[in-house]
Coordinates of C-alpha atoms and ligand atoms in Angstrom, one line a residue:
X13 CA -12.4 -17.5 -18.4
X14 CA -9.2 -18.2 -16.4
X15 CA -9.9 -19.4 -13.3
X16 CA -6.8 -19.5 -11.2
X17 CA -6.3 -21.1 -7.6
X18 CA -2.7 -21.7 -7.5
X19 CA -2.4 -19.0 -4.9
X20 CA -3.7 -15.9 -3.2
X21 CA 0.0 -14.0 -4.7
X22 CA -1.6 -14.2 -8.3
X23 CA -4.1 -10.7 -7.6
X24 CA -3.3 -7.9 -9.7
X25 CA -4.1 -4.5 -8.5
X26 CA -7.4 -3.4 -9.0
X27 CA -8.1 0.1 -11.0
X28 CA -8.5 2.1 -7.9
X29 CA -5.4 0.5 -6.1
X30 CA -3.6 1.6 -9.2
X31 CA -5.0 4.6 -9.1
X32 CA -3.7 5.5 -5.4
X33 CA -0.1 4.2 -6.5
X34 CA -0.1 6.3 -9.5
X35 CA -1.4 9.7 -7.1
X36 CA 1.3 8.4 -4.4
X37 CA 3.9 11.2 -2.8
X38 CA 7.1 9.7 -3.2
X39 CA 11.1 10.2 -1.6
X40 CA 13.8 8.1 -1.1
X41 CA 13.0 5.7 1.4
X42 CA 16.9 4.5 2.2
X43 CA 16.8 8.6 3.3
X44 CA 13.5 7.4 5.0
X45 CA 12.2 10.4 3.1
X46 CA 9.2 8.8 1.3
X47 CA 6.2 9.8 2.9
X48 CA 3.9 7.5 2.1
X49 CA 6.1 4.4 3.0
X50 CA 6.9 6.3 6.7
X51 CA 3.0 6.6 6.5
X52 CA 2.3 3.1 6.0
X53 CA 4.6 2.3 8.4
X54 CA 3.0 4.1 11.1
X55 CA -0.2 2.9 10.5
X56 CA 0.9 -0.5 10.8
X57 CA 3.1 0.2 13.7
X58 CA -0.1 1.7 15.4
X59 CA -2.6 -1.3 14.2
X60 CA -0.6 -3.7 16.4
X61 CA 0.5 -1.3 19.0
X62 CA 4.3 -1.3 18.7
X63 CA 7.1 1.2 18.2
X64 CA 8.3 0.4 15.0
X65 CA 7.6 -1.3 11.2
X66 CA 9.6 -1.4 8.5
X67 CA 8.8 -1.9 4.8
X68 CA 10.5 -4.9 3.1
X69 CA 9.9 -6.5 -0.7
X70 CA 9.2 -9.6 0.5
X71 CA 7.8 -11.5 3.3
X72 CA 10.6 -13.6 3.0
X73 CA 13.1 -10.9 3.8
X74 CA 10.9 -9.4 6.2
X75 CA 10.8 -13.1 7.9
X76 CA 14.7 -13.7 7.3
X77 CA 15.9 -10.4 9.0
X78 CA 13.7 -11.4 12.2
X79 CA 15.3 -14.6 12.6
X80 CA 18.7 -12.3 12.2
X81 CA 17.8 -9.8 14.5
X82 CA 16.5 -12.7 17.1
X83 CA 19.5 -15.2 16.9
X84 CA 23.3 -15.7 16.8
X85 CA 25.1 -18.2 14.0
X86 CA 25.2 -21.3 16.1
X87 CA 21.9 -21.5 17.7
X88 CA 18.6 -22.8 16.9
X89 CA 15.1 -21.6 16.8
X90 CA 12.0 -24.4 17.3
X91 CA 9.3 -24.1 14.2
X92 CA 6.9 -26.4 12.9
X93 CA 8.0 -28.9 10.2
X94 CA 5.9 -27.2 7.9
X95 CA 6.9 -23.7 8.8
X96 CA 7.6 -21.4 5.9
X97 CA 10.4 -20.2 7.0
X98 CA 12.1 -23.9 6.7
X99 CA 10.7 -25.0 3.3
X100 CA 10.0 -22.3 1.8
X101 CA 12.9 -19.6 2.3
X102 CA 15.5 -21.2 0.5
X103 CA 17.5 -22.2 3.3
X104 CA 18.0 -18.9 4.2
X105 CA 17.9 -19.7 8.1
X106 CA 21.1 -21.1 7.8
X107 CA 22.3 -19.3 5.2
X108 CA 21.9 -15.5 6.2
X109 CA 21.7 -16.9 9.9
X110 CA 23.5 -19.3 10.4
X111 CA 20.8 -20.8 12.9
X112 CA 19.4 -24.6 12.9
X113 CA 15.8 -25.3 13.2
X114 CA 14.3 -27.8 16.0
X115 CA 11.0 -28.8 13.6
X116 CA 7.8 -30.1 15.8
X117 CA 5.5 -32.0 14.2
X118 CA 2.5 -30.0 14.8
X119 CA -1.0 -30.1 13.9
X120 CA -2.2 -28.5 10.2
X121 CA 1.2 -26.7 10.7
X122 CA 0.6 -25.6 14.3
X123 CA 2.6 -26.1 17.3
X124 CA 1.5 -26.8 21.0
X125 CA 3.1 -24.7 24.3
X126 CA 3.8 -27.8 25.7
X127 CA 6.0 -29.4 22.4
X128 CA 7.9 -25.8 22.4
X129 CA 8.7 -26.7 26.1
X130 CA 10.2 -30.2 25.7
X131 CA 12.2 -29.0 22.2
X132 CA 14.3 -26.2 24.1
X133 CA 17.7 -27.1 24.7
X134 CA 18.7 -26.7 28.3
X135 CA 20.9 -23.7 28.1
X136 CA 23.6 -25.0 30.3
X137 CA 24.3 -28.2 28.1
X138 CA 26.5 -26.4 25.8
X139 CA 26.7 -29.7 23.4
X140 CA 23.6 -28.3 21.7
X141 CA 22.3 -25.8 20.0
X142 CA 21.3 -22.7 22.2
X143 CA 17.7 -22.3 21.3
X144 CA 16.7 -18.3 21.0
X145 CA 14.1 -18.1 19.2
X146 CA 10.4 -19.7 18.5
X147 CA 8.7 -19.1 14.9
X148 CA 4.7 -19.8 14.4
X149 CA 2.3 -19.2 11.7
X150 CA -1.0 -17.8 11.6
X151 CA -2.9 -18.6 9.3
X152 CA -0.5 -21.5 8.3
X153 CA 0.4 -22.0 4.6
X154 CA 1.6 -25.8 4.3
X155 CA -1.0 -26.6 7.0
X156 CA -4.4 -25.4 4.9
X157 CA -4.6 -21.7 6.1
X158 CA -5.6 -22.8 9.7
X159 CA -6.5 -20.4 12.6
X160 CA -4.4 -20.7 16.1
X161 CA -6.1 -20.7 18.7
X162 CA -5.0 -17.2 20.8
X163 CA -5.0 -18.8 24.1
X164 CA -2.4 -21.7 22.4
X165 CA -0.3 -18.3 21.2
X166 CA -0.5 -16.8 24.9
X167 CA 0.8 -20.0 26.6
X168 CA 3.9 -20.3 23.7
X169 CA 4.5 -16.5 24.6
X170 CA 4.6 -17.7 28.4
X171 CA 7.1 -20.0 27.6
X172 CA 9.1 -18.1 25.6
X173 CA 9.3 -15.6 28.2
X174 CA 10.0 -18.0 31.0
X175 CA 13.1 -19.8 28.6
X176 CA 14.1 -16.2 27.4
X177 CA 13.2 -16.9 24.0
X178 CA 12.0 -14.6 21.2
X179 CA 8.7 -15.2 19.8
X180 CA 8.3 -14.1 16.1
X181 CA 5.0 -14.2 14.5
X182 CA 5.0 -15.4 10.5
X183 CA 1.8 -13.6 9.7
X184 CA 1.9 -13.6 5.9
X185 CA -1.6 -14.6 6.4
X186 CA -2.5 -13.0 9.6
X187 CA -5.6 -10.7 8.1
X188 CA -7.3 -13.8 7.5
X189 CA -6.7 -15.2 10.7
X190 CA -8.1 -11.3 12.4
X191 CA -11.1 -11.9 10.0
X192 CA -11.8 -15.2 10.3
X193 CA -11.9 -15.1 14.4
X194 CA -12.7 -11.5 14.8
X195 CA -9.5 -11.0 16.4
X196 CA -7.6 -7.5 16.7
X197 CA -4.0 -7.0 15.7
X198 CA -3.6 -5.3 19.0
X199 CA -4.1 -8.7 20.7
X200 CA -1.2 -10.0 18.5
X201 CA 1.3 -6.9 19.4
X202 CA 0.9 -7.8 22.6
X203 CA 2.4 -10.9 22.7
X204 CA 5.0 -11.0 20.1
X205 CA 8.4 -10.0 19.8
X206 CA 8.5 -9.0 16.4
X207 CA 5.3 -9.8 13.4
X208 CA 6.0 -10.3 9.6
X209 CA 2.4 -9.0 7.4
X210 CA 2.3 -9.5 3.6
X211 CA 0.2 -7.0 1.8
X212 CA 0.6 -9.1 -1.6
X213 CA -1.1 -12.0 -0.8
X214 CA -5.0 -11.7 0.7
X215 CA -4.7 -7.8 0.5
X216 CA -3.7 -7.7 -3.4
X217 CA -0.9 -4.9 -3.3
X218 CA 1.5 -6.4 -6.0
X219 CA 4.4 -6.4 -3.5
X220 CA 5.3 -5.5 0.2
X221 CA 5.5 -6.9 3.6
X222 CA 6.3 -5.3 7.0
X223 CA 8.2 -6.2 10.5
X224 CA 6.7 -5.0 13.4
X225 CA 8.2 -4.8 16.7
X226 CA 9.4 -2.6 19.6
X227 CA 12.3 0.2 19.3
X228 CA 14.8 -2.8 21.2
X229 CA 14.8 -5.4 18.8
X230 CA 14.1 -3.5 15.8
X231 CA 17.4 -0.8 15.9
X232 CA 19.3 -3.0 13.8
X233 CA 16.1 -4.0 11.5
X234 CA 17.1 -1.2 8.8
X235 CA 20.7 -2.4 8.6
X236 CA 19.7 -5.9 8.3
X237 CA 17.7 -4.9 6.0
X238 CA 20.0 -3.0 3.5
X239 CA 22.6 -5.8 3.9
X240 CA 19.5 -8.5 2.0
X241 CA 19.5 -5.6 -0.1
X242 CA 15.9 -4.7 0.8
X243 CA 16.5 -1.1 0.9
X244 CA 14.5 0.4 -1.5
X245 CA 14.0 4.2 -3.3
X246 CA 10.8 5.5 -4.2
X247 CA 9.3 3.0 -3.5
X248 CA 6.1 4.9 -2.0
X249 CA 4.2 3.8 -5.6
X250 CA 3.8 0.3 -3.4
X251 CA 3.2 1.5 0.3
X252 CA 0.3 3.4 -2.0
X253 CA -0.9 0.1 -2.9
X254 CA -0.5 -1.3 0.9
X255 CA -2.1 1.9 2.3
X256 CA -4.7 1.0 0.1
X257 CA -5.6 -2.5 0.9
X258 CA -5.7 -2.1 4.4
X259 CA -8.0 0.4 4.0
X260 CA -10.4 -1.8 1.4
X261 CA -9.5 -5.2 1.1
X262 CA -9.1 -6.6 4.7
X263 CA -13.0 -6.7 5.3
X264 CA -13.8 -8.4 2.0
X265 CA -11.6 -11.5 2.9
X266 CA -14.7 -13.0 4.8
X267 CA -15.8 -13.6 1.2
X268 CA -13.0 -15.7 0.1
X269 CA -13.4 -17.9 2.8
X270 CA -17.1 -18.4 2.4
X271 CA -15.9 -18.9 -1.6
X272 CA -13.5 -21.5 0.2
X273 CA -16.0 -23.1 2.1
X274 CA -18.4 -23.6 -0.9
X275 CA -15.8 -25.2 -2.9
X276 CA -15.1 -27.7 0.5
X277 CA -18.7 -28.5 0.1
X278 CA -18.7 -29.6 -3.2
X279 CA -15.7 -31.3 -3.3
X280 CA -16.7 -33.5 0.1
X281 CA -20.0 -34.6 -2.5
X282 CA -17.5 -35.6 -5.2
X283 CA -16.9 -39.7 -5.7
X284 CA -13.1 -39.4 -6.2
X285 CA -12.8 -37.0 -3.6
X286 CA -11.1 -38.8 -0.6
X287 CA -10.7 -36.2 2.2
X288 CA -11.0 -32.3 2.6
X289 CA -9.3 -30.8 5.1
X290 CA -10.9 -28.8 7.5
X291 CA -11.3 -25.4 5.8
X292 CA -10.9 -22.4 8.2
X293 CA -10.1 -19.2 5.8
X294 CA -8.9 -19.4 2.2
X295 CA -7.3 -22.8 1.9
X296 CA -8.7 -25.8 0.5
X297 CA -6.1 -28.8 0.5
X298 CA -8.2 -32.2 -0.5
X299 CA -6.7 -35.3 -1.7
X300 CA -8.3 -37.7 -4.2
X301 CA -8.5 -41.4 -5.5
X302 CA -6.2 -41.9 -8.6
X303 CA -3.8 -39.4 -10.4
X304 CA -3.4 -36.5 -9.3
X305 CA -0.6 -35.2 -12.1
X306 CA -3.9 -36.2 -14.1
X307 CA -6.6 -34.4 -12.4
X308 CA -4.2 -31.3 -12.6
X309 CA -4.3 -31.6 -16.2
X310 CA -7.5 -32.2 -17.4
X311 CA -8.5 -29.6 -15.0
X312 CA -6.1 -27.5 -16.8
X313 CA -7.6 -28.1 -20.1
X314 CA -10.8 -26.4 -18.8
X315 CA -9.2 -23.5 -17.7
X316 CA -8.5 -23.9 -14.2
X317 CA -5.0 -23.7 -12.3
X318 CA -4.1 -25.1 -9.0
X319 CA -1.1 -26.9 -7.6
X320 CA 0.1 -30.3 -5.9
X321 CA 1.6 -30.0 -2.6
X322 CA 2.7 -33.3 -2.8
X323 CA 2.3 -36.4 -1.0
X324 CA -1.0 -36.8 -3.3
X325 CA -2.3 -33.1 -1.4
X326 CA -4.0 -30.5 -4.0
X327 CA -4.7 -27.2 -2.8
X328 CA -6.8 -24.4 -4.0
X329 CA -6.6 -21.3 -2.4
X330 CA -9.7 -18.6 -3.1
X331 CA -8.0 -14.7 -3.9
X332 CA -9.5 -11.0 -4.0
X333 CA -8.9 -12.3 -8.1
X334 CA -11.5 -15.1 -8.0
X335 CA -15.0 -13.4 -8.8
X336 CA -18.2 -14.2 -8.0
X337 CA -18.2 -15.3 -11.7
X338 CA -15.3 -17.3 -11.5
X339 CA -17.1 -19.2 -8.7
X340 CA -20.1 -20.4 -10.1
X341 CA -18.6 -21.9 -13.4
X342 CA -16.3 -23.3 -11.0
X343 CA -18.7 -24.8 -8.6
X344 CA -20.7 -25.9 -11.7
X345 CA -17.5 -27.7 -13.2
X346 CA -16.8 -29.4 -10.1
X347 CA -20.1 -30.9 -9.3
X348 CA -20.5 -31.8 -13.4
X349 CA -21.4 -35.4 -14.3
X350 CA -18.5 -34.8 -17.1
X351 CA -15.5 -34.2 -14.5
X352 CA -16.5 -37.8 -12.3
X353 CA -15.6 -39.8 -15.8
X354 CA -12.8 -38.0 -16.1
X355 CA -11.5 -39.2 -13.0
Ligands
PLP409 C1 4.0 -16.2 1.2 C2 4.5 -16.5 2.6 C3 5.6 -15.8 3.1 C4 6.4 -14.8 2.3 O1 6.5 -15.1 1.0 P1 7.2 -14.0 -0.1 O2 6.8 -14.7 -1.4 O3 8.6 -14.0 0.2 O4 6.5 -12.7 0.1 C5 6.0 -16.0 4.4 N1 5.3 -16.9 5.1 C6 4.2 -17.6 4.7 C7 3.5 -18.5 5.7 C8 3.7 -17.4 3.4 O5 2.7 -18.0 3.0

């Protein structure tokens, strides 16, 4: 049995997923003539109450045309030095953008009202950077799939609004976030400017993510898009799959964070294990006494996959793909006399 926790991106689509992509009504969605894409669309517009969401292959892309719809080459938008959109987009702020990024150096990947406030450039002191725009994460990746707190997300929306600012949401993540604090996506239209959702990770649709925002700053979203070259053609066969998952795989997340917070348990007992992060959905990012490139391996060698994040972090991350199964051989692995000589 494989047993694999590199990431929640490694689901396949389950037989009745496939099944409601092979059934889907397609068109040509650069005609936006595929109804089931306009269809998932709407639905997702109406989840977080805004005028408009587009379909992209990628929650990069989806991620790298808000920053282009938010910004102008020269200025600057304030993230969090682990934001994904910094280390994980290859460059692209700069490179489709032409935009700098103020990094804070946040807690588990969040950011704090008050640090947005000191990193804007005054506006008037034309030696810097304008500043436009402010990125956050929810649930963060780099940071262990933390939660924001929403009343931290209000007062960054405050001060956004008070600097003139746009305020883009990374949710790739979000559903886990909703589940995990019983928020609504409502709440979250409310105060953003524009909201990136992946359906590939958590949700298991092999591929898609959508922009949400309001009519204004979404206009130019489609030509954005077709310049990435995210402008796609029948491509209805995965806005089935999307359509899907946020129909049946959004409630079931609650079990991959319990399955998270098992595996936290276990580990905390372990005698090599030094720390565990605080686990709040999915993520489990731990660090341990010797080798990690060794632990990796031997762990490897009985069939289970996880990464390094470096500086000596591992990270498991518990997927619509890890069965109940899975879990208990894992838990039993872990918590084997075997695996503490190992190490
Ligand atoms: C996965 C992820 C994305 C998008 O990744 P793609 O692989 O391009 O779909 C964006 N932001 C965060 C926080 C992510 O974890």
């Amino acid at each position: 049995m494989k047993i694999d926790l590199r990431s929640d991106t490694v689901t396949k689509p389950t037989p009745e997923m496939l099944h409601a992509m092979m059934s889907a009504n397609v068109g040509d969605d650069v005609y936006k003539e595929d109804p089931t894409v306009n269809e998932l669309e709407k639905r997702i517009a109406n989840m977080f109450g805004k005028e408009k969401a587009l379909f992209f292959p990628s929650g990069s892309m989806a991620n790298q045309a808000a920053i282009k719809l938010h910004t102008q080459p020269g200025e600057q938008l304030i993230a969090d030095q682990y934001a994904h959109v910094y280390n994980y987009e290859g460059g692209g702020v700069s490179f489709n953008s032409g935009v700098s990024c103020k990094l804070i150096n946040g807690h588990r990947g969040m950011i704090t009202a008050a640090q947005v406030e000191v990193s804007i450039n005054p506006p008037d002191f034309y030696h810097s950077p304008l500043t436009s725009l402010v990125c956050i994460e929810n649930t963060t990746n780099k940071g262990g799939g933390a939660c924001y707190d929403f009343e931290e997300i209000i007062k960054i929306g405050n001060v956004c609004k008070d600097h003139d600012l746009g305020y883009h949401l990374d949710g790739a993540r979000l559903w886990n976030a909703l589940v995990a604090k019983g928020e609504s996506a409502q709440q979250y239209g409310d105060v953003f400017d524009t909201i990136s959702v992946c359906l590939s990770k958590g949700l298991g649709a092999p591929v898609g993510s959508v922009l949400i925002g309001d009519e204004d700053i979404m206009e130019n979203a489609i030509r954005v898009r077709k310049v990435l070259g995210g402008g796609m053609r029948q491509v209805g066969y995965l806005a089935a799959a999307g359509l899907y998952a946020l129909e049946h795989h959004i409630t079931r997340l609650k079990e991959d964070h319990r399955k998270a917070k098992e595996i936290g348990r276990v580990l905390e007992q372990l005698s090599f294990v030094k720390h565990v992060e605080p686990i709040d959905t999915n993520i489990i990012i731990f660090t341990i006494e010797g080798n990690e490139e060794e632990f990796i391996s031997q762990m490897a060698s009985k069939n289970v996959h996880f990464y390094g994040m470096g500086q000596g972090k591992l990270r498991f991350v518990t997927h619509l793909g890890y069965t109940d199964d899975m879990h208990s051989v894992f838990l039993e692995l872990l918590s084997s006399k075997k695996l503490d000589k190992v190490i």
